[in-house]
Structure formats: C-alpha cells, structure tokens
Short mmCIF file of N, CA and C and ligand atoms in Angstrom, two decimals:
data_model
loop_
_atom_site.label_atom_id
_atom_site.label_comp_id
_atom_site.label_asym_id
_atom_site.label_seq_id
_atom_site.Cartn_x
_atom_site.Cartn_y
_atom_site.Cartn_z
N UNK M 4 -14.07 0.53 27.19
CA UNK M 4 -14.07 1.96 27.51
C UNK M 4 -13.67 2.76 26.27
N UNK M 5 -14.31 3.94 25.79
CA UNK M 5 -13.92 4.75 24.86
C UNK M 5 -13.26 5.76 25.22
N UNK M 6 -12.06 5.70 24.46
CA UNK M 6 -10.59 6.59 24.77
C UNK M 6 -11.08 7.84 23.92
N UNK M 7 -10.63 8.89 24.50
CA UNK M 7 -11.18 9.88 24.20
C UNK M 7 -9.93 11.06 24.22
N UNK M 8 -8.75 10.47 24.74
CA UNK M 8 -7.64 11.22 24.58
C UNK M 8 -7.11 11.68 23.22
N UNK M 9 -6.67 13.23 23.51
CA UNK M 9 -5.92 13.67 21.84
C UNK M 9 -5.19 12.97 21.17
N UNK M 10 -4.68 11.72 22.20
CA UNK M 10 -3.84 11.14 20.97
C UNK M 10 -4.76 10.03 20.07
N UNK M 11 -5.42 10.33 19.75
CA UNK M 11 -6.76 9.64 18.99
C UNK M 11 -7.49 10.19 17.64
N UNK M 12 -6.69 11.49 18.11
CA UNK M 12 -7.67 12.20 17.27
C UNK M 12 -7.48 11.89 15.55
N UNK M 13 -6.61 11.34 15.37
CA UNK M 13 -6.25 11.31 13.57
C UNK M 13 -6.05 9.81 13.62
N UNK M 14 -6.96 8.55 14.22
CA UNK M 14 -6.93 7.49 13.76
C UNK M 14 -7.88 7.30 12.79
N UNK M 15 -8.73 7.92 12.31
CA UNK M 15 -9.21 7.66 11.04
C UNK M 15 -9.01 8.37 9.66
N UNK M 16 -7.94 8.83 9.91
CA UNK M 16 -7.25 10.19 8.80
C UNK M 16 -6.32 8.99 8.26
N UNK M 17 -6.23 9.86 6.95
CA UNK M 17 -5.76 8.72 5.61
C UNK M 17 -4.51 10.16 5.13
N UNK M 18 -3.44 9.86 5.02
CA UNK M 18 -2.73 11.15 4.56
C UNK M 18 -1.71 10.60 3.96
N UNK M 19 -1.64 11.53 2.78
CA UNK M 19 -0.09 11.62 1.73
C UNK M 19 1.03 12.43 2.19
N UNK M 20 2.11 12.16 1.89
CA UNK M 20 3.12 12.97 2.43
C UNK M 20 3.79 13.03 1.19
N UNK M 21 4.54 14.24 0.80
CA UNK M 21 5.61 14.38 -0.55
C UNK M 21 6.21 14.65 -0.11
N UNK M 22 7.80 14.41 -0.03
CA UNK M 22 9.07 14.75 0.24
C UNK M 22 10.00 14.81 -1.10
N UNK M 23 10.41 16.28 -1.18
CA UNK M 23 11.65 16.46 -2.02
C UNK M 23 12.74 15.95 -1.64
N UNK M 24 13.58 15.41 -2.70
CA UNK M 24 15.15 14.84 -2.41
C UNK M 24 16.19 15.66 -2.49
N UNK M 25 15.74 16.88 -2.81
CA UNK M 25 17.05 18.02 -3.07
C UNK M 25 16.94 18.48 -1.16
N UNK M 26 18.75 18.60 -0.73
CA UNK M 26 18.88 18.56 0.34
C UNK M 26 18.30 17.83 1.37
N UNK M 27 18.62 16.76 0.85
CA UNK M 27 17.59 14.95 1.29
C UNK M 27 18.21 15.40 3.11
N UNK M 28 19.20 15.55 3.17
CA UNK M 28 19.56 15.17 4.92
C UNK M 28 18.95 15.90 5.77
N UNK M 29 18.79 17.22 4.75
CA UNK M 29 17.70 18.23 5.72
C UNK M 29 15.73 17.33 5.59
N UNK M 30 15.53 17.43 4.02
CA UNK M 30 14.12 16.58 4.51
C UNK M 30 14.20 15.50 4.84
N UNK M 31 14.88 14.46 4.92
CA UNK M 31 14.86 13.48 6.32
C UNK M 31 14.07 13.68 7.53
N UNK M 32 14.68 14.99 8.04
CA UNK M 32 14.49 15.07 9.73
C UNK M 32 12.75 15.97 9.49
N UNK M 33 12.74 16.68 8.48
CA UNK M 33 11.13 16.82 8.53
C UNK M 33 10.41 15.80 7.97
N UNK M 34 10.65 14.47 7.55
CA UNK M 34 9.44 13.37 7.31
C UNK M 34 9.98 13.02 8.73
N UNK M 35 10.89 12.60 9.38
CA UNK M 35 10.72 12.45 11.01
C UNK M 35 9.64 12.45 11.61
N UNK M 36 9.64 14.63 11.30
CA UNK M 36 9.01 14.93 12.37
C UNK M 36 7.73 14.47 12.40
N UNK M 37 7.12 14.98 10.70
CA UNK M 37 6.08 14.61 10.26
C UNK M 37 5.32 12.73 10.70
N UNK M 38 6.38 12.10 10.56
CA UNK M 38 5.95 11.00 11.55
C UNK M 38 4.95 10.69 13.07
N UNK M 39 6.45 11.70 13.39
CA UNK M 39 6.34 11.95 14.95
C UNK M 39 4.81 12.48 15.24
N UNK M 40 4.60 13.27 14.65
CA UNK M 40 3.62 14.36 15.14
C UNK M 40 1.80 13.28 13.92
N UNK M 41 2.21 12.33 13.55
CA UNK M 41 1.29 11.68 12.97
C UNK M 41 0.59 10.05 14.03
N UNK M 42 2.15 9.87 14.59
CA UNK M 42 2.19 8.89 15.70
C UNK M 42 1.33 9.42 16.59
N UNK M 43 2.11 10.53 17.44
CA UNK M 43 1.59 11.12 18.74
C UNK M 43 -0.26 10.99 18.23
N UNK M 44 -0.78 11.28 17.22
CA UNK M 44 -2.12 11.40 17.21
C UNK M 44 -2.47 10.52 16.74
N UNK M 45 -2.20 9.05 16.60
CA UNK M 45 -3.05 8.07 16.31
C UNK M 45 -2.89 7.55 15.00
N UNK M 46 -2.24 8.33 13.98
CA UNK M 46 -2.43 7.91 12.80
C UNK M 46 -1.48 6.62 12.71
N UNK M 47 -1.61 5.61 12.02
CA UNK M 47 -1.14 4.50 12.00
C UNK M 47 -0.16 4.55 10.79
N UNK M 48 0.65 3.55 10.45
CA UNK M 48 1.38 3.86 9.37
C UNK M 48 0.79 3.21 7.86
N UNK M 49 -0.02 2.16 7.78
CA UNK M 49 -1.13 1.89 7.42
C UNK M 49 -2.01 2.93 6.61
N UNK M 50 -2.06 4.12 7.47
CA UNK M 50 -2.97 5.08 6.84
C UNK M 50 -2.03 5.81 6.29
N UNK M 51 -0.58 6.09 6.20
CA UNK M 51 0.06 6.91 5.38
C UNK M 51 0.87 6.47 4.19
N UNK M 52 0.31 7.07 3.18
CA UNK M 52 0.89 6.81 1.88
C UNK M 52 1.99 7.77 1.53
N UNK M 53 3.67 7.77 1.05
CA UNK M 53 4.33 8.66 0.91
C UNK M 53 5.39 7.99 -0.75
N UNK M 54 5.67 9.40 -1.29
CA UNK M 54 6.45 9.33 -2.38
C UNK M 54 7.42 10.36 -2.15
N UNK M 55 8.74 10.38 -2.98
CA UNK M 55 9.68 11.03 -3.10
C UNK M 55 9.66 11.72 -4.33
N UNK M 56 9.87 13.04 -4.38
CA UNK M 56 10.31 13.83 -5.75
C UNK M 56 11.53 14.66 -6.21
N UNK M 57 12.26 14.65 -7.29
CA UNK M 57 13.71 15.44 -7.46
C UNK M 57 13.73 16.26 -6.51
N UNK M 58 12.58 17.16 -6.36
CA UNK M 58 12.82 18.60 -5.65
C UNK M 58 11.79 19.45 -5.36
N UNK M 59 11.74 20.12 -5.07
CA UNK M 59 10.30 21.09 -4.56
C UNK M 59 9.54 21.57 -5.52
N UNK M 60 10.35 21.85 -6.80
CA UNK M 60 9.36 22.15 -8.19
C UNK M 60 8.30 21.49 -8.20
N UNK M 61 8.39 19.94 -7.95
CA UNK M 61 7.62 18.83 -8.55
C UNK M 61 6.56 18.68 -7.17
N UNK M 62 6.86 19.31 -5.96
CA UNK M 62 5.58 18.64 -4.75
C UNK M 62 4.32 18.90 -5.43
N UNK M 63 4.16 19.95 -5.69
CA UNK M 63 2.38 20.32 -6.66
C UNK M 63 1.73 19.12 -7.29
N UNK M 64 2.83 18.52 -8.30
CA UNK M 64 2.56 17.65 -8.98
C UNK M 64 2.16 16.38 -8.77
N UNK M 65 2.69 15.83 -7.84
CA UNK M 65 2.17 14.52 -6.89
C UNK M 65 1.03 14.51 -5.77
N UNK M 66 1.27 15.76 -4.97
CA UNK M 66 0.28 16.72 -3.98
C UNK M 66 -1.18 16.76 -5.06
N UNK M 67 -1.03 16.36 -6.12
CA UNK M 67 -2.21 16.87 -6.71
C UNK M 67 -2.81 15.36 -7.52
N UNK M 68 -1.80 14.61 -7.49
CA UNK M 68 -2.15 13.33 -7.87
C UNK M 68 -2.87 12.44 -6.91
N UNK M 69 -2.45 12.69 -5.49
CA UNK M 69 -2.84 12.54 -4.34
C UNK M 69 -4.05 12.94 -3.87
N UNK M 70 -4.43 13.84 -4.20
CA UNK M 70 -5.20 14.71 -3.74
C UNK M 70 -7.09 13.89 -4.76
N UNK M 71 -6.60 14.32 -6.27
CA UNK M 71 -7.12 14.07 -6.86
C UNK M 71 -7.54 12.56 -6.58
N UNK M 72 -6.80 11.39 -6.11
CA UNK M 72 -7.49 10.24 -5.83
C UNK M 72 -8.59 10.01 -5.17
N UNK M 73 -9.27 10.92 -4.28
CA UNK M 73 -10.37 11.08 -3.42
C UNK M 73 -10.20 10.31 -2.42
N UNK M 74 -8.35 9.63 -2.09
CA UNK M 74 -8.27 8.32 -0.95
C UNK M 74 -7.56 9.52 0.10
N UNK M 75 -7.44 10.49 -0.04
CA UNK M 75 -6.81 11.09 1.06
C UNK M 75 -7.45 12.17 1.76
N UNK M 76 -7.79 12.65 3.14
CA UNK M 76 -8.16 13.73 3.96
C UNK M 76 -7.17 15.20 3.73
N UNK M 77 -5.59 14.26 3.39
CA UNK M 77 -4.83 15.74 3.51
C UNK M 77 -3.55 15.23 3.33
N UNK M 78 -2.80 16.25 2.19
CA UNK M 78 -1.47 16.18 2.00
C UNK M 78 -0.33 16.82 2.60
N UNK M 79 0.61 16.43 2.94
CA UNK M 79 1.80 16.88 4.07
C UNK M 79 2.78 17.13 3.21
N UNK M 80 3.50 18.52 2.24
CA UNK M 80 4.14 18.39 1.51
C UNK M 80 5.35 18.69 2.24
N UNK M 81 6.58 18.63 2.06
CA UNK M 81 7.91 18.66 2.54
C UNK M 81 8.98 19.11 1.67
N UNK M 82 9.98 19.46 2.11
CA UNK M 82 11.44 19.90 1.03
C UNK M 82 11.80 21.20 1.76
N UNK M 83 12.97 21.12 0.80
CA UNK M 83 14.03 22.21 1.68
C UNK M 83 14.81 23.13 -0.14
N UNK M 84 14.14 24.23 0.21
CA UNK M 84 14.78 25.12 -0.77
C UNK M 84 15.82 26.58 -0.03
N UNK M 85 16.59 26.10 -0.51
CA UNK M 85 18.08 26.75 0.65
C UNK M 85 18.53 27.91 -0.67
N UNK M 86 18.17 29.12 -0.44
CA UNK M 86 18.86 30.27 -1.56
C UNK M 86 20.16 30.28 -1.68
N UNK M 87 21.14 30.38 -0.95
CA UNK M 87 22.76 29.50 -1.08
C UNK M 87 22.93 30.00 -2.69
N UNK M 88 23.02 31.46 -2.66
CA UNK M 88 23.75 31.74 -4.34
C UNK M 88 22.82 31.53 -5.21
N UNK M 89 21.91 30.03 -5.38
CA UNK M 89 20.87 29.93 -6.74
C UNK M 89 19.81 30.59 -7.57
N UNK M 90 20.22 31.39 -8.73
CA UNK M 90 19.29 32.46 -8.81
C UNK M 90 17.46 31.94 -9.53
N UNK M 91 17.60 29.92 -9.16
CA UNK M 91 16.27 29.25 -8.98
C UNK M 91 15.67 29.70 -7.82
N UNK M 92 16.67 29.91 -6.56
CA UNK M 92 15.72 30.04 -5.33
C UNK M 92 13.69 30.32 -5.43
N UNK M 93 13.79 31.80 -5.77
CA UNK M 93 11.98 32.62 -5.88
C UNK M 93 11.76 31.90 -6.45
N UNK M 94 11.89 31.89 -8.11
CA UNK M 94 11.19 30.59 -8.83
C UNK M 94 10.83 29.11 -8.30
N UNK M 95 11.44 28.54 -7.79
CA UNK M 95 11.49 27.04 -7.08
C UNK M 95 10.57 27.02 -5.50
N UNK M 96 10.90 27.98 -5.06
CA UNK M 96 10.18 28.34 -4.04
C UNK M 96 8.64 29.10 -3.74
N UNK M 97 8.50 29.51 -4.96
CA UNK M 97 7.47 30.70 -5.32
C UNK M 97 6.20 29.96 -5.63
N UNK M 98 6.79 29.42 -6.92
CA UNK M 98 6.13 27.81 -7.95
C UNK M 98 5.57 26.75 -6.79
N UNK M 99 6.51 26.28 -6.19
CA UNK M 99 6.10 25.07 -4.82
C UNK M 99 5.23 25.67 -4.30
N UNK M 100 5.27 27.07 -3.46
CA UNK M 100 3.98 27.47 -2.97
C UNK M 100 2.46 27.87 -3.30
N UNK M 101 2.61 28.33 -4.27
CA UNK M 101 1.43 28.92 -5.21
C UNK M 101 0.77 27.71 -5.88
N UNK M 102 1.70 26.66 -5.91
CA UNK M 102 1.33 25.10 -6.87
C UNK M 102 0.40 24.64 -5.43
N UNK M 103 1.08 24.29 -4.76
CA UNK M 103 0.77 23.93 -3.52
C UNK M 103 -0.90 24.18 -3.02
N UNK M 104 -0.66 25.85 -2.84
CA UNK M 104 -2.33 26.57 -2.67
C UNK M 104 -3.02 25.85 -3.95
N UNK M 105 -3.00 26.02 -4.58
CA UNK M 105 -3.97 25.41 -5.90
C UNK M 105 -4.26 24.11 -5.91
N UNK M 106 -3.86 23.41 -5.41
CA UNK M 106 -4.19 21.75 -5.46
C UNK M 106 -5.19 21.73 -4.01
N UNK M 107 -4.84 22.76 -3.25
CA UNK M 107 -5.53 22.31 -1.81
C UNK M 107 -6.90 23.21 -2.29
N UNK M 108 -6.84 23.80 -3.07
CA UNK M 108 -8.21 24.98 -3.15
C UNK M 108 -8.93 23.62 -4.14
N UNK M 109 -7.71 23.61 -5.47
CA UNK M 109 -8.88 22.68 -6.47
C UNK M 109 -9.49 21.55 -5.48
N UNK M 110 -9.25 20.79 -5.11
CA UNK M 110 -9.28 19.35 -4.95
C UNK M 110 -9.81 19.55 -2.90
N UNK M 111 -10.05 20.91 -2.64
CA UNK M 111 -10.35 20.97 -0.98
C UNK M 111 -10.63 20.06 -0.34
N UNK M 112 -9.26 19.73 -0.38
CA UNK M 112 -8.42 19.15 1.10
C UNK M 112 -7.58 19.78 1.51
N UNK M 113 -6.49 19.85 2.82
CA UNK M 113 -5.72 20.80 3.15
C UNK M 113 -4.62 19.93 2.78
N UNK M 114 -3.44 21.25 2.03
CA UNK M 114 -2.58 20.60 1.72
C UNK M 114 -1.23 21.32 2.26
N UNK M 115 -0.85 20.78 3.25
CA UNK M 115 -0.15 21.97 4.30
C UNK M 115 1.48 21.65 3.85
N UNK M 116 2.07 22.92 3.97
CA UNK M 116 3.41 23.80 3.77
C UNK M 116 4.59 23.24 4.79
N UNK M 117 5.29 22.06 4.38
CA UNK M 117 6.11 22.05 4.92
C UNK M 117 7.54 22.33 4.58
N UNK M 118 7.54 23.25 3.88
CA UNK M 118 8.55 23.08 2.82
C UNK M 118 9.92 24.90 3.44
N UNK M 119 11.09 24.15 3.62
CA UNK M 119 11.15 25.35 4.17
C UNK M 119 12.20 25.89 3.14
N UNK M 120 11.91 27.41 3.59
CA UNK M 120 12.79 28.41 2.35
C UNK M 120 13.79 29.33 3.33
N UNK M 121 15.12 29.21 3.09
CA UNK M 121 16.15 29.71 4.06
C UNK M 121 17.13 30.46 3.55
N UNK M 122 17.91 31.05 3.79
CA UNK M 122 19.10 31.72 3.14
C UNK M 122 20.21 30.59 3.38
N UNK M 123 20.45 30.12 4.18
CA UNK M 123 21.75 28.98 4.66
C UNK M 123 21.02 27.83 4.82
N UNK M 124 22.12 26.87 5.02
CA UNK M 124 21.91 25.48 5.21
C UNK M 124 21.57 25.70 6.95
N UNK M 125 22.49 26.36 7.37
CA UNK M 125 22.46 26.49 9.19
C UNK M 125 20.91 26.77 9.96
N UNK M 126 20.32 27.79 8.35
CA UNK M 126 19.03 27.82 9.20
C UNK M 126 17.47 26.76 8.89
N UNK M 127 18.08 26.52 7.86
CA UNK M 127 17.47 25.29 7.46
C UNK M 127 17.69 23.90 8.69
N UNK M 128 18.73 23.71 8.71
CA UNK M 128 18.99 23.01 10.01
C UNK M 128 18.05 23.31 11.65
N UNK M 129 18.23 24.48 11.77
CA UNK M 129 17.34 24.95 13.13
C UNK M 129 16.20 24.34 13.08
N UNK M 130 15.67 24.79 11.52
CA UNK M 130 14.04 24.36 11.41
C UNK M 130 13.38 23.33 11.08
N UNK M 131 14.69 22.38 11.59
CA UNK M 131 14.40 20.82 10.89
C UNK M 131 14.74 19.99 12.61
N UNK M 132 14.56 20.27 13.38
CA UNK M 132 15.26 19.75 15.21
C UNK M 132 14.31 18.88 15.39
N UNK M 133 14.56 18.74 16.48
CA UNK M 133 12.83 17.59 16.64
C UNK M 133 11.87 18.42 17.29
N UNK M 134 10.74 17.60 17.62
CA UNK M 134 9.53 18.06 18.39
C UNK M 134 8.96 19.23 17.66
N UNK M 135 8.85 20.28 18.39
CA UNK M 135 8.19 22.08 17.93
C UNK M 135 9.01 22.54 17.50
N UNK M 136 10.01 22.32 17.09
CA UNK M 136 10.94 22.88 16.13
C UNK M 136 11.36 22.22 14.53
N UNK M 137 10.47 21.68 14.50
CA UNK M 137 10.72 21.05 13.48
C UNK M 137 9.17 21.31 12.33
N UNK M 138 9.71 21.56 11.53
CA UNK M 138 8.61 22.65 9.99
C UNK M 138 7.86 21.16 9.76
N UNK M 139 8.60 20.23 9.86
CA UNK M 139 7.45 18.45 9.24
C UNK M 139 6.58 18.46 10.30
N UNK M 140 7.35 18.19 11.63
CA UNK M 140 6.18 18.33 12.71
C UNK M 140 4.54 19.23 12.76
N UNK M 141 5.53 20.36 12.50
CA UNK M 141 4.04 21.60 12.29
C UNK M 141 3.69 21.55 11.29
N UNK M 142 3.91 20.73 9.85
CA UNK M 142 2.88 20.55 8.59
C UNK M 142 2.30 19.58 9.56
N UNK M 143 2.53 18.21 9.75
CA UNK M 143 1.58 17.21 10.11
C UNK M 143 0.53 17.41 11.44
N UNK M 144 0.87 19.01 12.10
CA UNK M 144 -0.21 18.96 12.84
C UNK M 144 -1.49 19.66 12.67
N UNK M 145 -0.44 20.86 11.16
CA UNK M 145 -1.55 21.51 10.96
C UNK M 145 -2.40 20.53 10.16
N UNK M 146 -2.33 19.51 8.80
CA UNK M 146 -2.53 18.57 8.55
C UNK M 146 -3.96 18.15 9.31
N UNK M 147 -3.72 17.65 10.44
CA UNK M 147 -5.04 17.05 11.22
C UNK M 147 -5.61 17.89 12.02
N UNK M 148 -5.13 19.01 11.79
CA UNK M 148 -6.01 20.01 12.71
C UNK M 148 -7.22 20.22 11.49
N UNK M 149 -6.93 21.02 10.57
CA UNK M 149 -7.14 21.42 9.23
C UNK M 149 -8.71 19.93 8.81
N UNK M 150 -8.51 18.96 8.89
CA UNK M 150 -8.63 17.66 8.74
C UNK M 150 -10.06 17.84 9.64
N UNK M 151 -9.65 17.59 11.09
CA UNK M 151 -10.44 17.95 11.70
C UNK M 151 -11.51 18.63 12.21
N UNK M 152 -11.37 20.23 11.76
CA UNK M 152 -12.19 21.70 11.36
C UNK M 152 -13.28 21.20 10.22
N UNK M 153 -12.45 20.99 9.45
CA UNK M 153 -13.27 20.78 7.88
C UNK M 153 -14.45 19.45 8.16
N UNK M 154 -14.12 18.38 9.00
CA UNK M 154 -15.28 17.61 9.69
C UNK M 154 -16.12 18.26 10.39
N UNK M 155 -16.24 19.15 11.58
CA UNK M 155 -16.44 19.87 12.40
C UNK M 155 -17.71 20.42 11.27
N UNK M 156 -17.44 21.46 10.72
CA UNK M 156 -18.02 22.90 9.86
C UNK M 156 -18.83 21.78 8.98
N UNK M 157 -18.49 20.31 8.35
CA UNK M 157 -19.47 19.70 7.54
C UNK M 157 -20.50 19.58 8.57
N UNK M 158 -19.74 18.74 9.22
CA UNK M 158 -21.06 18.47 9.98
C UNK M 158 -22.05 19.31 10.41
N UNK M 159 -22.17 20.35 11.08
CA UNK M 159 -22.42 21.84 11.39
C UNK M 159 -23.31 22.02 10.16
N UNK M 160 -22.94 22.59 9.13
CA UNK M 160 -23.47 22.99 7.78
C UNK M 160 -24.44 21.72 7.47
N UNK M 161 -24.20 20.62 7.26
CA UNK M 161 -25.23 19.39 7.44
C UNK M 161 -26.18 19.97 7.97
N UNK M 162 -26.06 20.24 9.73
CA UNK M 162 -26.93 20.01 10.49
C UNK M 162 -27.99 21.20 10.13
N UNK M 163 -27.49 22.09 9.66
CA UNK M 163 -28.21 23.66 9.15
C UNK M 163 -29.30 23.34 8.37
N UNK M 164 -30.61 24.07 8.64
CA UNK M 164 -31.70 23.90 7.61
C UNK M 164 -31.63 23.80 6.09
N UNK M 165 -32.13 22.85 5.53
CA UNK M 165 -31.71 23.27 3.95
C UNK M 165 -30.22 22.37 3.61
N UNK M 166 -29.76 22.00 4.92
CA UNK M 166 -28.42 21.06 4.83
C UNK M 166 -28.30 20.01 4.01
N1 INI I 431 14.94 22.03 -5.21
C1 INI I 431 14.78 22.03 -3.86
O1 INI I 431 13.93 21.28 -3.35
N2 INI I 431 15.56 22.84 -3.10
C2 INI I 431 16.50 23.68 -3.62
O2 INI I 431 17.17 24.40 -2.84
C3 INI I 431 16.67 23.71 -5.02
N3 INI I 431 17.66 24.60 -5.62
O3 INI I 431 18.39 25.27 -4.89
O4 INI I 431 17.79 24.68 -6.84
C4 INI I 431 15.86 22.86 -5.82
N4 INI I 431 15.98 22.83 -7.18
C5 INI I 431 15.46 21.74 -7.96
C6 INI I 431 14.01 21.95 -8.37
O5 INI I 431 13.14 21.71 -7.27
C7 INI I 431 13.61 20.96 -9.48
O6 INI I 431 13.74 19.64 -9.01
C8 INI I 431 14.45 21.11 -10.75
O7 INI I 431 14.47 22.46 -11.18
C9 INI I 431 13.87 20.25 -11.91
O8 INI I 431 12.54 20.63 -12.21
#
C-alpha cells in the first residue's frame, strides 16, 4: 500500500543543518527542534548532514559550502545572537542574515533562518521551547515546505510549452 500521509513528505530530501556554538545551550534546543520537525516528516537521519561553527558570523560560510555541493535540497541554518550589551550584536546579526539570503539566491536552494536575534537570554529561551515554539522547528519546516514548492513549480514549468 502507498502511504501517502504528511509524514512522508521529506523522505527523499537530503538537508544540511549549521549550528552556531555561541550560546550553545540555547542552539541545542533549536537543532532539537529542527530534528523534531525533520522526524515528524520522514526525513531520516541518514539524509541529514550537520556541522558546527564559532558563531553566527560564520553560518553563510558553511551554508554556502553546503549548498554549493549540489548534494543538498536545503540548508537549515541555526544560532542564537542575544544583544546583551554587545555593540557586535547588528553587525553579527545583520552579516548572518544578508550572508544567509545570498547563498540561498546564489546557489537556489532554500536556505531558511533559524537563527534567532533577541535582546535577553529570557527571550531567546521562549523561542527555543519545543514543538511551535521553537525557531529550529519552524526553520526545518519551512526547509521542506520551501523544498517542496520549488518541486511543485519545476515540475509545472517542465510541463509548460517550450519546457
Ligand atoms: N555569535 C553568536 O552566534 N551570537 C552572539 O550573540 C554573538 N555575540 O554576541 O557576539 C556572536 N559573536 C561571535 C560571532 O558570531 C563570530 O563567531 C566572531 O565574531 C568571530 O568571527
């Protein structure tokens, strides 16, 4: 019988994950989630390749090494940049994002934002819980949603005259 349930939908998705180590206890619980929400849909662990980097400066940089291999559908980047006084915060945070967009435009694949930017540790915490509250969870779903669309619209565009 062919299973046809959502939780299926990302067994043939191949995905990178980057996780920053700056405020490791907070990205912990978003590669969790990011798990979680990779499980629930099928993806095997098999299909996920993951590295660690100092800190959020550097996700671009691997996100793009990744990317550039042509072995991945989509990168899941992660980290926690907490403003807490550092007058790196914008810069570190600014750089990660804008780096981020550019690797998913060069190299189009989706390379989704899990990276969260907070004033406190407390709220950084909120946005790291489990399930729908958790910023890893919602990179890795946008991840295979994203994943998914972009199959969808090929195919589609294929099917179009002149395809
Ligand atoms: N990196 C983070 O991931 N989060 C932070 O909050 C942070 N702060 O506050 O400075 C941070 N800095 C390190 C940065 O990402 C680089 O690793 C470092 O600047 C070396 O390039």
């Amino acid at each position: 019988m062919r299973d046809l349930s959502p939780s299926k939908w990302g067994k043939d998705m191949q995905i990178a994950v980057v996780a920053g180590r700056f405020n490791r206890f907070i990205v912990d619980q978003l590669v969790k989630g990011a798990q979680d929400a990779m499980s629930r849909h099928g993806i095997s662990e098999a299909r996920i390749s993951m590295a660690w980097v100092p800190g959020a400066f550097e996700l671009p940089l691997l996100a793009s090494q990744f990317a550039a291999s042509g072995k991945y559908d989509a990168v899941i980047a992660l980290g926690a940049v907490i403003r807490g006084g550092t007058p790196h915060f914008d810069f570190v945070a600014g750089e990660c994002a804008s780096g981020l967009m550019r690797v998913s435009l060069d190299h189009g694949i989706p390379v989704t934002f899990g990276v969260l930017t907070t004033d406190t540790v407390e709220q950084a915490l909120e946005r790291a819980g489990t399930g729908e509250g958790n910023k890893g969870f919602d990179a890795a779903m946008t991840a295979i949603e994203m994943v998914a669309t972009m199959r969808e619209v090929k195919s589609h565009l294929t099917g179009l005259p002149g395809g």
